[in-house]
PDB file of C-alpha atoms in Angstrom:
ATOM      1  CA  MET A   1     145.082 115.314 125.442  1.00  0.00           C
ATOM      2  CA  VAL A   2     141.754 116.207 123.784  1.00  0.00           C
ATOM      3  CA  GLY A   3     139.968 113.189 125.243  1.00  0.00           C
ATOM      4  CA  THR A   4     141.368 113.903 128.710  1.00  0.00           C
ATOM      5  CA  LEU A   5     140.255 117.547 128.534  1.00  0.00           C
ATOM      6  CA  ILE A   6     136.743 116.416 127.586  1.00  0.00           C
ATOM      7  CA  ASN A   7     136.806 114.079 130.586  1.00  0.00           C
ATOM      8  CA  VAL A   8     137.894 116.915 132.878  1.00  0.00           C
ATOM      9  CA  ALA A   9     135.147 119.185 131.545  1.00  0.00           C
ATOM     10  CA  ALA A  10     132.508 116.481 132.099  1.00  0.00           C
ATOM     11  CA  ILE A  11     133.575 116.021 135.729  1.00  0.00           C
ATOM     12  CA  LEU A  12     133.461 119.772 136.371  1.00  0.00           C
ATOM     13  CA  LEU A  13     130.044 120.114 134.706  1.00  0.00           C
ATOM     14  CA  GLY A  14     128.667 117.170 136.667  1.00  0.00           C
ATOM     15  CA  THR A  15     130.008 118.664 139.880  1.00  0.00           C
ATOM     16  CA  VAL A  16     128.297 121.997 139.224  1.00  0.00           C
ATOM     17  CA  ILE A  17     124.977 120.253 138.539  1.00  0.00           C
ATOM     18  CA  GLY A  18     125.380 118.101 141.660  1.00  0.00           C
ATOM     19  CA  LEU A  19     126.163 121.100 143.858  1.00  0.00           C
ATOM     20  CA  CYS A  20     123.096 122.934 142.566  1.00  0.00           C
ATOM     21  CA  ALA A  21     120.919 119.884 143.167  1.00  0.00           C
ATOM     22  CA  ARG A  22     122.360 119.526 146.664  1.00  0.00           C
ATOM     23  CA  LYS A  23     120.776 122.736 147.953  1.00  0.00           C
ATOM     24  CA  GLY A  24     117.777 122.122 150.136  1.00  0.00           C
ATOM     25  CA  ILE A  25     118.260 118.347 150.359  1.00  0.00           C
ATOM     26  CA  PRO A  26     117.917 117.139 153.990  1.00  0.00           C
ATOM     27  CA  GLN A  27     120.970 115.447 155.492  1.00  0.00           C
ATOM     28  CA  ARG A  28     119.172 112.117 155.916  1.00  0.00           C
ATOM     29  CA  LEU A  29     118.481 112.043 152.177  1.00  0.00           C
ATOM     30  CA  GLN A  30     122.114 112.891 151.422  1.00  0.00           C
ATOM     31  CA  ASP A  31     123.213 110.013 153.674  1.00  0.00           C
ATOM     32  CA  THR A  32     120.831 107.667 151.873  1.00  0.00           C
ATOM     33  CA  VAL A  33     122.209 108.761 148.506  1.00  0.00           C
ATOM     34  CA  VAL A  34     125.782 108.092 149.698  1.00  0.00           C
ATOM     35  CA  ASN A  35     124.849 104.554 150.754  1.00  0.00           C
ATOM     36  CA  GLY A  36     123.080 103.960 147.436  1.00  0.00           C
ATOM     37  CA  GLN A  37     126.132 105.221 145.587  1.00  0.00           C
ATOM     38  CA  GLY A  38     128.295 102.884 147.622  1.00  0.00           C
ATOM     39  CA  LEU A  39     126.222  99.874 146.594  1.00  0.00           C
ATOM     40  CA  CYS A  40     126.397 100.889 142.920  1.00  0.00           C
ATOM     41  CA  VAL A  41     130.161 101.419 143.101  1.00  0.00           C
ATOM     42  CA  ILE A  42     130.588  97.965 144.696  1.00  0.00           C
ATOM     43  CA  LEU A  43     128.564  96.414 141.869  1.00  0.00           C
ATOM     44  CA  ILE A  44     130.625  98.210 139.208  1.00  0.00           C
ATOM     45  CA  GLY A  45     133.841  97.139 140.883  1.00  0.00           C
ATOM     46  CA  LEU A  46     132.911  93.485 141.340  1.00  0.00           C
ATOM     47  CA  SER A  47     131.670  93.190 137.754  1.00  0.00           C
ATOM     48  CA  GLY A  48     135.147  94.222 136.642  1.00  0.00           C
ATOM     49  CA  ALA A  49     137.037  92.153 139.206  1.00  0.00           C
ATOM     50  CA  LEU A  50     135.272  88.948 138.169  1.00  0.00           C
ATOM     51  CA  LYS A  51     136.797  89.224 134.682  1.00  0.00           C
ATOM     52  CA  THR A  52     140.187  88.095 135.992  1.00  0.00           C
ATOM     53  CA  ALA A  53     141.614  84.936 134.476  1.00  0.00           C
ATOM     54  CA  ASP A  54     144.183  84.487 137.250  1.00  0.00           C
ATOM     55  CA  VAL A  55     142.874  84.822 140.806  1.00  0.00           C
ATOM     56  CA  THR A  56     146.240  83.767 142.260  1.00  0.00           C
ATOM     57  CA  GLY A  57     147.965  86.472 140.266  1.00  0.00           C
ATOM     58  CA  MET A  58     145.455  89.032 141.491  1.00  0.00           C
ATOM     59  CA  ILE A  59     146.147  88.059 145.101  1.00  0.00           C
ATOM     60  CA  ILE A  60     149.902  88.320 144.565  1.00  0.00           C
ATOM     61  CA  CYS A  61     149.554  91.739 142.918  1.00  0.00           C
ATOM     62  CA  ILE A  62     147.202  93.044 145.642  1.00  0.00           C
ATOM     63  CA  VAL A  63     149.469  91.898 148.472  1.00  0.00           C
ATOM     64  CA  THR A  64     152.675  93.117 146.823  1.00  0.00           C
ATOM     65  CA  GLY A  65     151.071  96.358 145.694  1.00  0.00           C
ATOM     66  CA  GLY A  66     149.651  96.940 149.160  1.00  0.00           C
ATOM     67  CA  LEU A  67     153.095  96.545 150.709  1.00  0.00           C
ATOM     68  CA  LEU A  68     154.586  99.015 148.223  1.00  0.00           C
ATOM     69  CA  GLY A  69     151.734 101.484 148.672  1.00  0.00           C
ATOM     70  CA  ALA A  70     151.897 101.320 152.468  1.00  0.00           C
ATOM     71  CA  TRP A  71     155.658 101.857 152.325  1.00  0.00           C
ATOM     72  CA  MET A  72     155.143 104.924 150.098  1.00  0.00           C
ATOM     73  CA  ASN A  73     152.148 106.004 152.225  1.00  0.00           C
ATOM     74  CA  ILE A  74     150.086 106.846 149.132  1.00  0.00           C
ATOM     75  CA  GLU A  75     146.817 106.963 151.072  1.00  0.00           C
ATOM     76  CA  GLY A  76     148.283 109.313 153.648  1.00  0.00           C
ATOM     77  CA  ARG A  77     149.679 111.631 150.991  1.00  0.00           C
ATOM     78  CA  LEU A  78     146.359 111.736 149.143  1.00  0.00           C
ATOM     79  CA  ASN A  79     144.563 112.600 152.365  1.00  0.00           C
ATOM     80  CA  GLN A  80     147.159 115.263 153.181  1.00  0.00           C
ATOM     81  CA  LEU A  81     146.580 116.843 149.784  1.00  0.00           C
ATOM     82  CA  GLY A  82     142.819 116.681 150.287  1.00  0.00           C
ATOM     83  CA  CYS A  83     143.079 118.259 153.754  1.00  0.00           C
ATOM     84  CA  PHE A  84     145.361 120.985 152.368  1.00  0.00           C
ATOM     85  CA  LEU A  85     142.779 121.809 149.695  1.00  0.00           C
ATOM     86  CA  GLU A  86     140.046 121.787 152.324  1.00  0.00           C
ATOM     87  CA  ARG A  87     141.944 124.281 154.504  1.00  0.00           C
ATOM     88  CA  LYS A  88     142.483 126.566 151.514  1.00  0.00           C
ATOM     89  CA  LEU A  89     138.901 126.409 150.271  1.00  0.00           C
ATOM     90  CA  THR A  90     136.987 126.462 153.577  1.00  0.00           C
ATOM     91  CA  PRO A  91     136.289 130.026 154.824  1.00  0.00           C
ATOM     92  CA  GLU A  92     137.837 130.891 158.172  1.00  0.00           C
ATOM     93  CA  GLY A  93     135.526 130.042 161.042  1.00  0.00           C
ATOM     94  CA  ALA A  94     133.305 127.851 158.863  1.00  0.00           C
ATOM     95  CA  PRO A  95     132.907 124.174 159.805  1.00  0.00           C
ATOM     96  CA  SER A  96     135.042 121.808 157.746  1.00  0.00           C
ATOM     97  CA  GLY A  97     133.099 119.750 155.254  1.00  0.00           C
ATOM     98  CA  THR A  98     133.803 116.760 153.100  1.00  0.00           C
ATOM     99  CA  ILE A  99     136.169 118.328 150.569  1.00  0.00           C
ATOM    100  CA  ALA A 100     139.028 115.943 151.349  1.00  0.00           C
ATOM    101  CA  LYS A 101     136.763 112.881 151.246  1.00  0.00           C
ATOM    102  CA  GLY A 102     135.154 113.986 147.985  1.00  0.00           C
ATOM    103  CA  PHE A 103     138.523 114.675 146.368  1.00  0.00           C
ATOM    104  CA  VAL A 104     140.135 111.362 147.384  1.00  0.00           C
ATOM    105  CA  THR A 105     137.058 109.210 146.685  1.00  0.00           C
ATOM    106  CA  ALA A 106     136.310 110.691 143.263  1.00  0.00           C
ATOM    107  CA  SER A 107     139.994 110.717 142.236  1.00  0.00           C
ATOM    108  CA  LEU A 108     140.308 107.007 142.958  1.00  0.00           C
ATOM    109  CA  VAL A 109     137.041 106.086 141.222  1.00  0.00           C
ATOM    110  CA  TYR A 110     137.886 108.042 138.067  1.00  0.00           C
ATOM    111  CA  CYS A 111     141.506 106.889 137.824  1.00  0.00           C
ATOM    112  CA  VAL A 112     141.680 103.198 138.788  1.00  0.00           C
ATOM    113  CA  GLY A 113     139.648 101.789 135.899  1.00  0.00           C
ATOM    114  CA  ALA A 114     141.138 100.401 132.692  1.00  0.00           C
ATOM    115  CA  MET A 115     139.211 102.969 130.606  1.00  0.00           C
ATOM    116  CA  ALA A 116     141.453 105.705 132.012  1.00  0.00           C
ATOM    117  CA  ILE A 117     144.612 103.909 130.868  1.00  0.00           C
ATOM    118  CA  VAL A 118     143.449 102.438 127.552  1.00  0.00           C
ATOM    119  CA  GLY A 119     141.481 105.554 126.646  1.00  0.00           C
ATOM    120  CA  ALA A 120     144.432 107.837 127.324  1.00  0.00           C
ATOM    121  CA  LEU A 121     146.725 105.626 125.223  1.00  0.00           C
ATOM    122  CA  ASP A 122     144.279 105.619 122.289  1.00  0.00           C
ATOM    123  CA  SER A 123     143.810 109.352 122.598  1.00  0.00           C
ATOM    124  CA  GLY A 124     147.522 110.134 122.710  1.00  0.00           C
ATOM    125  CA  LEU A 125     148.773 107.638 120.126  1.00  0.00           C
ATOM    126  CA  ARG A 126     146.018 107.426 117.517  1.00  0.00           C
ATOM    127  CA  GLY A 127     143.889 110.474 118.184  1.00  0.00           C
ATOM    128  CA  ASP A 128     140.983 108.133 118.961  1.00  0.00           C
ATOM    129  CA  HIS A 129     139.054 109.812 121.760  1.00  0.00           C
ATOM    130  CA  SER A 130     136.009 107.524 121.700  1.00  0.00           C
ATOM    131  CA  THR A 131     136.928 105.575 124.863  1.00  0.00           C
ATOM    132  CA  LEU A 132     137.576 108.711 126.879  1.00  0.00           C
ATOM    133  CA  ILE A 133     134.397 110.342 125.565  1.00  0.00           C
ATOM    134  CA  SER A 134     132.434 107.320 126.781  1.00  0.00           C
ATOM    135  CA  LYS A 135     134.273 107.529 130.108  1.00  0.00           C
ATOM    136  CA  SER A 136     133.472 111.245 130.247  1.00  0.00           C
ATOM    137  CA  VAL A 137     129.745 110.518 130.077  1.00  0.00           C
ATOM    138  CA  LEU A 138     130.020 107.970 132.902  1.00  0.00           C
ATOM    139  CA  ASP A 139     132.232 110.202 135.048  1.00  0.00           C
ATOM    140  CA  GLY A 140     130.014 113.220 134.432  1.00  0.00           C
ATOM    141  CA  VAL A 141     126.898 111.378 135.599  1.00  0.00           C
ATOM    142  CA  MET A 142     128.737 109.983 138.646  1.00  0.00           C
ATOM    143  CA  SER A 143     130.000 113.499 139.444  1.00  0.00           C
ATOM    144  CA  ILE A 144     126.433 114.727 139.736  1.00  0.00           C
ATOM    145  CA  PHE A 145     125.628 112.162 142.416  1.00  0.00           C
ATOM    146  CA  PHE A 146     129.010 112.354 144.127  1.00  0.00           C
ATOM    147  CA  ALA A 147     128.914 116.166 144.321  1.00  0.00           C
ATOM    148  CA  SER A 148     125.336 116.153 145.626  1.00  0.00           C
ATOM    149  CA  SER A 149     126.518 114.198 148.654  1.00  0.00           C
ATOM    150  CA  LEU A 150     130.278 114.818 148.991  1.00  0.00           C
ATOM    151  CA  GLY A 151     130.517 118.420 147.811  1.00  0.00           C
ATOM    152  CA  ILE A 152     133.008 120.486 145.848  1.00  0.00           C
ATOM    153  CA  GLY A 153     135.923 118.120 146.488  1.00  0.00           C
ATOM    154  CA  VAL A 154     134.560 115.971 143.654  1.00  0.00           C
ATOM    155  CA  GLY A 155     135.287 118.754 141.184  1.00  0.00           C
ATOM    156  CA  LEU A 156     138.883 118.995 142.407  1.00  0.00           C
ATOM    157  CA  SER A 157     139.389 115.373 141.328  1.00  0.00           C
ATOM    158  CA  ALA A 158     139.374 116.683 137.751  1.00  0.00           C
ATOM    159  CA  ALA A 159     142.980 117.755 138.363  1.00  0.00           C
ATOM    160  CA  SER A 160     143.891 114.164 139.308  1.00  0.00           C
ATOM    161  CA  VAL A 161     142.311 112.904 136.084  1.00  0.00           C
ATOM    162  CA  LEU A 162     144.165 115.530 134.042  1.00  0.00           C
ATOM    163  CA  VAL A 163     147.555 114.530 135.457  1.00  0.00           C
ATOM    164  CA  TYR A 164     146.966 110.744 135.542  1.00  0.00           C
ATOM    165  CA  GLN A 165     145.482 110.334 132.065  1.00  0.00           C
ATOM    166  CA  GLY A 166     147.802 112.988 130.667  1.00  0.00           C
ATOM    167  CA  ILE A 167     150.828 110.926 131.693  1.00  0.00           C
ATOM    168  CA  PHE A 168     149.518 107.858 129.865  1.00  0.00           C
ATOM    169  CA  ALA A 169     148.659 109.918 126.792  1.00  0.00           C
ATOM    170  CA  LEU A 170     152.128 111.473 126.640  1.00  0.00           C
ATOM    171  CA  LEU A 171     154.018 108.240 127.421  1.00  0.00           C
ATOM    172  CA  GLY A 172     151.833 106.064 125.223  1.00  0.00           C
ATOM    173  CA  MET A 173     154.567 105.394 122.670  1.00  0.00           C
ATOM    174  CA  TRP A 174     156.612 103.512 125.286  1.00  0.00           C
ATOM    175  CA  LEU A 175     153.736 101.910 127.177  1.00  0.00           C
ATOM    176  CA  GLU A 176     151.640 100.526 124.309  1.00  0.00           C
ATOM    177  CA  PRO A 177     153.966  97.579 123.430  1.00  0.00           C
ATOM    178  CA  ILE A 178     153.911  96.469 127.071  1.00  0.00           C
ATOM    179  CA  LEU A 179     150.149  96.560 127.552  1.00  0.00           C
ATOM    180  CA  THR A 180     148.918  93.377 125.902  1.00  0.00           C
ATOM    181  CA  ALA A 181     145.232  92.418 126.017  1.00  0.00           C
ATOM    182  CA  GLU A 182     145.910  89.952 128.841  1.00  0.00           C
ATOM    183  CA  ILE A 183     147.764  92.524 130.933  1.00  0.00           C
ATOM    184  CA  ILE A 184     145.027  95.128 130.403  1.00  0.00           C
ATOM    185  CA  ASN A 185     142.393  92.596 131.448  1.00  0.00           C
ATOM    186  CA  GLU A 186     144.201  91.833 134.717  1.00  0.00           C
ATOM    187  CA  MET A 187     144.855  95.524 135.394  1.00  0.00           C
ATOM    188  CA  SER A 188     141.152  96.169 134.835  1.00  0.00           C
ATOM    189  CA  ALA A 189     140.182  93.315 137.204  1.00  0.00           C
ATOM    190  CA  ILE A 190     142.436  94.618 139.970  1.00  0.00           C
ATOM    191  CA  GLY A 191     141.101  98.122 139.389  1.00  0.00           C
ATOM    192  CA  GLY A 192     137.579  96.737 139.720  1.00  0.00           C
ATOM    193  CA  LEU A 193     138.426  95.168 143.060  1.00  0.00           C
ATOM    194  CA  LEU A 194     139.785  98.493 144.300  1.00  0.00           C
ATOM    195  CA  ILE A 195     136.617 100.245 143.120  1.00  0.00           C
ATOM    196  CA  ALA A 196     134.604  97.773 145.199  1.00  0.00           C
ATOM    197  CA  GLY A 197     136.765  98.763 148.168  1.00  0.00           C
ATOM    198  CA  ILE A 198     135.891 102.416 147.558  1.00  0.00           C
ATOM    199  CA  GLY A 199     132.209 101.465 147.589  1.00  0.00           C
ATOM    200  CA  LEU A 200     132.632  99.780 150.978  1.00  0.00           C
ATOM    201  CA  ASN A 201     134.314 102.935 152.297  1.00  0.00           C
ATOM    202  CA  LEU A 202     131.279 104.960 151.244  1.00  0.00           C
ATOM    203  CA  ILE A 203     128.960 102.726 153.259  1.00  0.00           C
ATOM    204  CA  TYR A 204     130.936 101.633 156.326  1.00  0.00           C
ATOM    205  CA  GLU A 205     132.994 103.581 158.840  1.00  0.00           C
ATOM    206  CA  LYS A 206     135.854 101.051 158.702  1.00  0.00           C
ATOM    207  CA  HIS A 207     138.257 102.537 156.175  1.00  0.00           C
ATOM    208  CA  ILE A 208     140.017 100.431 153.551  1.00  0.00           C
ATOM    209  CA  PRO A 209     143.227 102.254 152.478  1.00  0.00           C
ATOM    210  CA  VAL A 210     142.526 101.874 148.765  1.00  0.00           C
ATOM    211  CA  GLY A 211     145.167 104.477 147.924  1.00  0.00           C
ATOM    212  CA  ASN A 212     147.873 102.202 149.324  1.00  0.00           C
ATOM    213  CA  LEU A 213     146.684  99.434 146.984  1.00  0.00           C
ATOM    214  CA  LEU A 214     147.086 101.526 143.814  1.00  0.00           C
ATOM    215  CA  PRO A 215     150.490 100.027 142.838  1.00  0.00           C
ATOM    216  CA  ALA A 216     148.739  96.650 142.467  1.00  0.00           C
ATOM    217  CA  ILE A 217     147.054  97.892 139.270  1.00  0.00           C
ATOM    218  CA  PHE A 218     150.393  98.139 137.475  1.00  0.00           C
ATOM    219  CA  LEU A 219     151.994  94.920 138.766  1.00  0.00           C
ATOM    220  CA  PRO A 220     150.447  92.666 136.058  1.00  0.00           C
ATOM    221  CA  MET A 221     152.931  94.323 133.672  1.00  0.00           C
ATOM    222  CA  ALA A 222     155.660  92.521 135.633  1.00  0.00           C
ATOM    223  CA  TYR A 223     153.791  89.497 136.992  1.00  0.00           C
ATOM    224  CA  LEU A 224     152.437  88.117 133.691  1.00  0.00           C
ATOM    225  CA  PRO A 225     155.800  88.149 131.829  1.00  0.00           C
ATOM    226  CA  ILE A 226     157.448  86.469 134.842  1.00  0.00           C
ATOM    227  CA  ARG A 227     154.669  83.855 134.963  1.00  0.00           C
ATOM    228  CA  ALA A 228     155.099  83.181 131.239  1.00  0.00           C
ATOM    229  CA  LEU A 229     158.860  82.873 131.698  1.00  0.00           C
ATOM    230  CA  PHE A 230     158.586  80.233 134.408  1.00  0.00           C
ATOM    231  CA  GLY A 231     155.266  78.747 133.353  1.00  0.00           C
TER     232      GLY A 231
END
C-alpha cells in the first residue's frame, strides 16, 4: 500500500496547490483552462487507445461493458456519491459548486489507466513502488490543473484511488497470473478510450456516461481467453 499512499498524498498536495492558484483567476480563464485540459486528456486517452491489437475485441468489450455498467447504473451511483459529498461540504445557503463534477472526473481519470492496476500489483506483490511513484507525479501535476478549475472535489478523488488501487494491491496474488501482457495492453487501450471520453465531457455539454463503461476495462480478462479457445 506504500505506493498507493504516495499516490494519494500527491493528489492531495496537487489539489491544495491548485486551489491556492485558483484564487483571483477570472471565470473566463478558468473556462479556458478546462477546455485546454479536455484537449490534453483526449490526447492522452487516444494515445493509449491506439495501442490496441484487436479493434473488434475493443468494440465487443465496450458494448458489453456499457450494457453491464448501465444495468448497474455505475455513473448514476458515482454522481449520487459526488452530490452527497457536495451537500455535506457546501455551507448552508452557499451556491453549489463543482464538487461532484471534480470528484467524478478526477476519480475516473486517475483510476481507469493501466498504471493504476499494474502499479498496484507491483506494489503489493513485489514491493516495487516505481510505477505508482511515476503515476503519483503525473496525477499530482494533473490535480493542480484540475483543482484550479474544478475545485475541492478533485482532492476527494484521492479516496477513490485509495480504495481502487488498494484492492488490486491486496488481491494481487490471485490477479497476477490472469493479467498477461496481452490482457494488460487491451485493458490499457480500453482505459485510454474512456479517458478520451472524459476529455470530451470536459469540453462539450453532451455527457458521455463514462462511469457506465468502466466494466469494459476488465472484460479482456474474459474475452482474450475465449478468443484463444475458439481462435
